[in-house]
PDB file of N, CA and C in Angstrom:
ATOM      1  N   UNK A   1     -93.315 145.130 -11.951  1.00 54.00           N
ATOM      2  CA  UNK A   1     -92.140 145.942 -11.744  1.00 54.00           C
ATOM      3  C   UNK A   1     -91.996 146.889 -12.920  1.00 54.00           C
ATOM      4  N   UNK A   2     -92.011 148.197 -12.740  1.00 59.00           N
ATOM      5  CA  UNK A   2     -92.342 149.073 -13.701  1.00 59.00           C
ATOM      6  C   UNK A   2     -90.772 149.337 -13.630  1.00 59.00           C
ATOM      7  N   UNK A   3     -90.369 149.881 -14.918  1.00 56.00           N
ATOM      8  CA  UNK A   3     -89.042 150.105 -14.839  1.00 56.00           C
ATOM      9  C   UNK A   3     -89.049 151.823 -15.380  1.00 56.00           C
ATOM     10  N   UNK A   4     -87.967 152.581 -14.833  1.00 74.00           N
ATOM     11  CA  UNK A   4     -88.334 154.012 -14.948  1.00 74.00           C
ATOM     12  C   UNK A   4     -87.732 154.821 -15.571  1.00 74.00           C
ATOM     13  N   UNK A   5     -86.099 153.672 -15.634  1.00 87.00           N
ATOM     14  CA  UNK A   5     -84.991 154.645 -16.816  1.00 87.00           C
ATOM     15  C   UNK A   5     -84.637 153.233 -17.498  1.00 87.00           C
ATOM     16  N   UNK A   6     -84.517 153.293 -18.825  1.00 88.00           N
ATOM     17  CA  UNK A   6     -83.984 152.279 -19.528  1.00 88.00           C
ATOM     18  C   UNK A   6     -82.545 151.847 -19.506  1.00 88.00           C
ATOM     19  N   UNK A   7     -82.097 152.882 -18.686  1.00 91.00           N
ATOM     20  CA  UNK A   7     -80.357 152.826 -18.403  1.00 91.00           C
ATOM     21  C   UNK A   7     -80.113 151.888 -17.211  1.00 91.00           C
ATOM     22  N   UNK A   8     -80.879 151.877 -16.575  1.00 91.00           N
ATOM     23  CA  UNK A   8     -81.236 150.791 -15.231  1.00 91.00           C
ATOM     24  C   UNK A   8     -81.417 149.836 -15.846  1.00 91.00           C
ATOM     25  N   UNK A   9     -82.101 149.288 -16.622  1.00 91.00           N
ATOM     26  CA  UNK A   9     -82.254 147.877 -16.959  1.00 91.00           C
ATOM     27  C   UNK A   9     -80.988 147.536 -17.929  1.00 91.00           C
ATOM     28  N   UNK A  10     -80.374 148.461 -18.531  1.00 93.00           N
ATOM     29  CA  UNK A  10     -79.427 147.781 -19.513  1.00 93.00           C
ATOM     30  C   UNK A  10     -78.401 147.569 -18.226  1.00 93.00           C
ATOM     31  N   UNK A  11     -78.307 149.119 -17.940  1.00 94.00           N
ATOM     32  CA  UNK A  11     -76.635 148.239 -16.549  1.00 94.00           C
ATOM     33  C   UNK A  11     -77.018 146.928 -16.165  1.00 94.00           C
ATOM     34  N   UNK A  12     -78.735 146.453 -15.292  1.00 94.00           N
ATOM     35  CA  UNK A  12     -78.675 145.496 -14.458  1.00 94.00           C
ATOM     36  C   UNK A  12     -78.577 144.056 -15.415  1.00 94.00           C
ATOM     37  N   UNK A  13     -78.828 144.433 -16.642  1.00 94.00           N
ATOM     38  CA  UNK A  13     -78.546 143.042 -17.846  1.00 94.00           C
ATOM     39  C   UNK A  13     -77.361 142.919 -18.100  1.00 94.00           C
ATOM     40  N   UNK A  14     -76.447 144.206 -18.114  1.00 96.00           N
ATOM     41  CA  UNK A  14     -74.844 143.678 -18.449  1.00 96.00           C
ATOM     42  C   UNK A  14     -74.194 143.244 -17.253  1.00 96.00           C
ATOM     43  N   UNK A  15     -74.690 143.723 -15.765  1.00 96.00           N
ATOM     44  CA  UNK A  15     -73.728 143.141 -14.658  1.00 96.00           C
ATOM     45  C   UNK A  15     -74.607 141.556 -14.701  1.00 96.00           C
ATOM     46  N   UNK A  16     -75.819 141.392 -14.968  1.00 94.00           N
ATOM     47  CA  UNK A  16     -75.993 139.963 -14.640  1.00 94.00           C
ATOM     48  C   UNK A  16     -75.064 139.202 -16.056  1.00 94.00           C
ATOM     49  N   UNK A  17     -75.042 139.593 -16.822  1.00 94.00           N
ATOM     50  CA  UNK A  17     -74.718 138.775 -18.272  1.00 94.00           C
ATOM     51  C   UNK A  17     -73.027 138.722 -18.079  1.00 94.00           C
ATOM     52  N   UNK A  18     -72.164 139.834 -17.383  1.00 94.00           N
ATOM     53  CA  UNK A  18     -70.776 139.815 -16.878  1.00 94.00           C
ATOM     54  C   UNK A  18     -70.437 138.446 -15.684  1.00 94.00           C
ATOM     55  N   UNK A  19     -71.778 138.662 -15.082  1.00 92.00           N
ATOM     56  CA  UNK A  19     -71.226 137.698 -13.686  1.00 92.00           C
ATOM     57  C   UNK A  19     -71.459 136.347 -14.198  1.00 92.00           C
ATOM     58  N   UNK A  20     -72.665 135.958 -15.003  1.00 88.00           N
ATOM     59  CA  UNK A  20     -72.371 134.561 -15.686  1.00 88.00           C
ATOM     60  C   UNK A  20     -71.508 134.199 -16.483  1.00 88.00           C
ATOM     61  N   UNK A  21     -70.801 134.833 -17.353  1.00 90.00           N
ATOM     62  CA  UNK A  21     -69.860 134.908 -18.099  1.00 90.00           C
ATOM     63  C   UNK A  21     -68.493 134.552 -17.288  1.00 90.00           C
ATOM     64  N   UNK A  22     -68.277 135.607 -16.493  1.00 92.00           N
ATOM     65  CA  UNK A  22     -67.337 135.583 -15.442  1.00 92.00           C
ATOM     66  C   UNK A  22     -67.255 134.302 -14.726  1.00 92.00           C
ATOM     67  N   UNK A  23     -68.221 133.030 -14.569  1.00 91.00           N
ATOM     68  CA  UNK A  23     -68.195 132.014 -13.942  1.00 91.00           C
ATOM     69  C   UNK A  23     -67.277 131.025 -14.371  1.00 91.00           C
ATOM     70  N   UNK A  24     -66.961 130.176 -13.628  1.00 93.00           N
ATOM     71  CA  UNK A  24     -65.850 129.108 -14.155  1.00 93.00           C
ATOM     72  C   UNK A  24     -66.845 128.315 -15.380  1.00 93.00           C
ATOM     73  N   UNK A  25     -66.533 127.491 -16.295  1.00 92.00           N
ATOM     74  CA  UNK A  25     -67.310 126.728 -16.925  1.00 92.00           C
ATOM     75  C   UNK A  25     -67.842 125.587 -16.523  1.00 92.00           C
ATOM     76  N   UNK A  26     -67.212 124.932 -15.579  1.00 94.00           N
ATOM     77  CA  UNK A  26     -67.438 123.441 -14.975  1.00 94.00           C
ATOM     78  C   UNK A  26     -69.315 124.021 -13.685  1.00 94.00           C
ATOM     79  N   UNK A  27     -69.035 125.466 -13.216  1.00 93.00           N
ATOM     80  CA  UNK A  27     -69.806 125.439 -12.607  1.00 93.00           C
ATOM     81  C   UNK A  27     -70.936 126.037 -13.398  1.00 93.00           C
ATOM     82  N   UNK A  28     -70.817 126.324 -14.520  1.00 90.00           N
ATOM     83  CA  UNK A  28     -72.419 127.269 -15.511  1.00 90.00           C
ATOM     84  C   UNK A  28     -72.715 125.735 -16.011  1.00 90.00           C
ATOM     85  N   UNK A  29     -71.714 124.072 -16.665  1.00 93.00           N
ATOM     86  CA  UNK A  29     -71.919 123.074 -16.745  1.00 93.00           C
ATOM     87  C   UNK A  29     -73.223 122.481 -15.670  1.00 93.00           C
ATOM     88  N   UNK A  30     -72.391 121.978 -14.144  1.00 94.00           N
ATOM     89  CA  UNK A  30     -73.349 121.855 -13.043  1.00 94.00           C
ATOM     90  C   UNK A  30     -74.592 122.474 -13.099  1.00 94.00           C
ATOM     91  N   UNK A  31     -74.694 123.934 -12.939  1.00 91.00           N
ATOM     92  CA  UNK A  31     -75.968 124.504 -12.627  1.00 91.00           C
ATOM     93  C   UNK A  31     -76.944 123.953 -13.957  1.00 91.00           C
ATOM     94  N   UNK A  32     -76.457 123.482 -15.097  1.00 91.00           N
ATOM     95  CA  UNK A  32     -77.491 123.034 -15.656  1.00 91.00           C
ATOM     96  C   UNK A  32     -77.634 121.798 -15.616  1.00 91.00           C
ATOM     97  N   UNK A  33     -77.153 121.025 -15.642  1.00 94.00           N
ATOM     98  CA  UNK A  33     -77.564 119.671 -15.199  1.00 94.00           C
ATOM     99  C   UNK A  33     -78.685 119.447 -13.625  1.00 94.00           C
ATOM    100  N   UNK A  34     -78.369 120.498 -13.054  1.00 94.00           N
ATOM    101  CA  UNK A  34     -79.224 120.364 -12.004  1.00 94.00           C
ATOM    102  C   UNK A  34     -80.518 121.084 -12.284  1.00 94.00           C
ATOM    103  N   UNK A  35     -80.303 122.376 -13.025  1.00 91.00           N
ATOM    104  CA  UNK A  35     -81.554 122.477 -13.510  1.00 91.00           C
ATOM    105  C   UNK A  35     -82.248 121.702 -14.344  1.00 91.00           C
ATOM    106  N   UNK A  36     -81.976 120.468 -15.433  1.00 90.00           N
ATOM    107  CA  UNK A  36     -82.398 120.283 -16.212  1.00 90.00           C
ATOM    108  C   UNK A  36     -83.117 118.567 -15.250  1.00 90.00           C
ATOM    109  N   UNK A  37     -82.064 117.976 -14.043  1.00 90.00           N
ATOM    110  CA  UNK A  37     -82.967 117.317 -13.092  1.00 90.00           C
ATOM    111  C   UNK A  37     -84.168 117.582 -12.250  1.00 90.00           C
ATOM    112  N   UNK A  38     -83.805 119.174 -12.458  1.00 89.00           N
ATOM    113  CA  UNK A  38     -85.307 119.228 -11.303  1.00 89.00           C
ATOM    114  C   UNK A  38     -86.559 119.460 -11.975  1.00 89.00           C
ATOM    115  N   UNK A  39     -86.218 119.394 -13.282  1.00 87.00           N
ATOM    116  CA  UNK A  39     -87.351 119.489 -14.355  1.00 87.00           C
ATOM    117  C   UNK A  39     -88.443 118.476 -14.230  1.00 87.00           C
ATOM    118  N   UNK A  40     -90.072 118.535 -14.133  1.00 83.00           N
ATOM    119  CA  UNK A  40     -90.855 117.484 -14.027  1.00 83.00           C
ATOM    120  C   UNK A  40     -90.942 116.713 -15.698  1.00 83.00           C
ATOM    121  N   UNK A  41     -91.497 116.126 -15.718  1.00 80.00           N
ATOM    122  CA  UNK A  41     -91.859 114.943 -17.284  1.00 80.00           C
ATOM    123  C   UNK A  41     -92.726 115.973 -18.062  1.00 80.00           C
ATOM    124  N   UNK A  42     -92.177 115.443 -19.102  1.00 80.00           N
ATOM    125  CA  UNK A  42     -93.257 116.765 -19.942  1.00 80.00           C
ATOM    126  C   UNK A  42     -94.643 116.263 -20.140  1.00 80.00           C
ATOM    127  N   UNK A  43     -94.959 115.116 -19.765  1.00 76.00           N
ATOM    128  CA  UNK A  43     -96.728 113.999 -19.782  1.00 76.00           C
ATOM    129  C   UNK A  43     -97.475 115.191 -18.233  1.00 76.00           C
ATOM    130  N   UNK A  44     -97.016 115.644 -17.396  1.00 77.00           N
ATOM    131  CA  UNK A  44     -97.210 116.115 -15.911  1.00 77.00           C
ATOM    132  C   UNK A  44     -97.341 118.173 -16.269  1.00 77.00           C
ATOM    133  N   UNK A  45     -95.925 117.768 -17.141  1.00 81.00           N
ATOM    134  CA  UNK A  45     -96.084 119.344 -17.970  1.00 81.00           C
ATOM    135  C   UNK A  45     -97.093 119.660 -17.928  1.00 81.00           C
ATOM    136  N   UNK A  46     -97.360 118.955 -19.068  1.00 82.00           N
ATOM    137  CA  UNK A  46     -98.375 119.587 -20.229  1.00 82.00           C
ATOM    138  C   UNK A  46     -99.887 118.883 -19.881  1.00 82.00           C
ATOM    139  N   UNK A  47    -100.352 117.944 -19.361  1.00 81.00           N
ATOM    140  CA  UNK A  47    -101.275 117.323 -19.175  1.00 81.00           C
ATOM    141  C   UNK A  47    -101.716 117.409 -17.865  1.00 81.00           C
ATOM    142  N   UNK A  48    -100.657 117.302 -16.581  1.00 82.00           N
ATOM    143  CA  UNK A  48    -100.721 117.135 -15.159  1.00 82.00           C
ATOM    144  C   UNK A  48    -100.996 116.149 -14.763  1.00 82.00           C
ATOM    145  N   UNK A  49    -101.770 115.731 -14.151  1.00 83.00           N
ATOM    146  CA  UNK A  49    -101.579 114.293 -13.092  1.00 83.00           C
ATOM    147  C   UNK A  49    -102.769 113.504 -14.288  1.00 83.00           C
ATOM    148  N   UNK A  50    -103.961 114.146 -14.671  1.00 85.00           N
ATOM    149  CA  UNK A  50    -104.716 113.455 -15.386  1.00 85.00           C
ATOM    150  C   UNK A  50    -104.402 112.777 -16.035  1.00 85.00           C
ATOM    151  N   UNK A  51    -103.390 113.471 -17.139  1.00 80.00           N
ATOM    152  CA  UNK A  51    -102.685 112.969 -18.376  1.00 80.00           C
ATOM    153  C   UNK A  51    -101.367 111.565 -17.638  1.00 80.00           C
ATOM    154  N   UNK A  52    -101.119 111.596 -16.720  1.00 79.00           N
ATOM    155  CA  UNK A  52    -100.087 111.073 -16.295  1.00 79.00           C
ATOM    156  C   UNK A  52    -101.097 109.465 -15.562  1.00 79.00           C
ATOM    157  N   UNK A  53    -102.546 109.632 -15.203  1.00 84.00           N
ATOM    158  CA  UNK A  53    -102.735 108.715 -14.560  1.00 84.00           C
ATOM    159  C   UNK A  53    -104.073 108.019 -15.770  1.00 84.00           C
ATOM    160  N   UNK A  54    -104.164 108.770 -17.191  1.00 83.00           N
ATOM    161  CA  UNK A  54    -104.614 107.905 -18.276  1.00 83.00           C
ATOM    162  C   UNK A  54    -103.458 107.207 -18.883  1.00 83.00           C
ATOM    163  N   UNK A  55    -101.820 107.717 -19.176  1.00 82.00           N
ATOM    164  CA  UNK A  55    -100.735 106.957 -19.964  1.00 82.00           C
ATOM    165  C   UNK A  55    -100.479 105.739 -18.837  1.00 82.00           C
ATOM    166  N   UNK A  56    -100.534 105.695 -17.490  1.00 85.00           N
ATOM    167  CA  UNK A  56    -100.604 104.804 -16.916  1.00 85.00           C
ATOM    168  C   UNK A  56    -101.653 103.715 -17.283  1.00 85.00           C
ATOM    169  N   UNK A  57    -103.184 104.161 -16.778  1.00 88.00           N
ATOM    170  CA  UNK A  57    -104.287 103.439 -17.373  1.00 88.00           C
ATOM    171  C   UNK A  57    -103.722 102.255 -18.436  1.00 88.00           C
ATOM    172  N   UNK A  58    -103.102 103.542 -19.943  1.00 86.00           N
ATOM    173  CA  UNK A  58    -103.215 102.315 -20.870  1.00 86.00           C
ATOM    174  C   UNK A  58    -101.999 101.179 -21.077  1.00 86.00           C
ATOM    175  N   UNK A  59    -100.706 101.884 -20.006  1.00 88.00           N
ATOM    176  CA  UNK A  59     -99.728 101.014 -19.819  1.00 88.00           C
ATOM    177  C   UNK A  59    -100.377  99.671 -19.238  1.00 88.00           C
ATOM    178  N   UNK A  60    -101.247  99.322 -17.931  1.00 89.00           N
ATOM    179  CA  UNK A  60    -101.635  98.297 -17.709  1.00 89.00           C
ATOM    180  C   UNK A  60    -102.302  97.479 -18.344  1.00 89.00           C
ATOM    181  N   UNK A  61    -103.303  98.009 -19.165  1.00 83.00           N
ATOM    182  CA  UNK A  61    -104.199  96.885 -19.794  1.00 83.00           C
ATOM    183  C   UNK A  61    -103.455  95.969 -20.744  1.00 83.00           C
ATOM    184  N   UNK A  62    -103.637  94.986 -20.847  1.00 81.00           N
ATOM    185  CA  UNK A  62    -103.034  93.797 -22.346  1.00 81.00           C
ATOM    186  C   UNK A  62    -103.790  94.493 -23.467  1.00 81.00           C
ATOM    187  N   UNK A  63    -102.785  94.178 -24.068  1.00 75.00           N
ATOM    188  CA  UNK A  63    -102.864  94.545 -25.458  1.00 75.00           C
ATOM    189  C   UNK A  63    -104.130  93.301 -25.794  1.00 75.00           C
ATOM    190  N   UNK A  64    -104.958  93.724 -26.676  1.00 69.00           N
ATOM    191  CA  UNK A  64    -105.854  92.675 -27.263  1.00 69.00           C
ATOM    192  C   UNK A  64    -105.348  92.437 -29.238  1.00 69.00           C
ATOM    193  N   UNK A  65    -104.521  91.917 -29.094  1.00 60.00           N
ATOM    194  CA  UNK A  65    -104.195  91.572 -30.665  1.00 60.00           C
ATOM    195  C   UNK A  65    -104.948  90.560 -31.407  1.00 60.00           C
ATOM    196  N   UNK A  66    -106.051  91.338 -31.931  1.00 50.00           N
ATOM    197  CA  UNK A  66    -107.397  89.844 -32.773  1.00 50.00           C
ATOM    198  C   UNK A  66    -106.954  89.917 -34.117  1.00 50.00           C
TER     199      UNK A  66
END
């Protein structure tokens, strides 16, 4: 998205930055809690299923304490 007047992007940043502002607080509260649930594990993040199905791996084995 190429942008063509810089006056366009500042209006469309102050009406978005007005209308969040403008929100009740209980509901800018909500919307993050729900964003911050639909978040995956950061092991799935950053690693993906691999990383997620070796921390498993070493969850099962017994510990060998010699």
């Amino acid at each position: 998205m190429a942008v063509e007047k810089p006056e366009d992007y500042i209006k469309f940043m102050t009406g978005k930055m007005i209308e969040i502002i403008e929100r009740p607080q209980a509901e800018r509260k909500e919307n993050r809690k729900k964003a911050k649930a639909a978040k995956e594990p950061w092991l799935t993040r950053w690693f993906g299923m691999g990383g997620l199905g070796i921390m498993q791996l070493m969850r099962s084995r017994p510990r060998g304490d010699s």
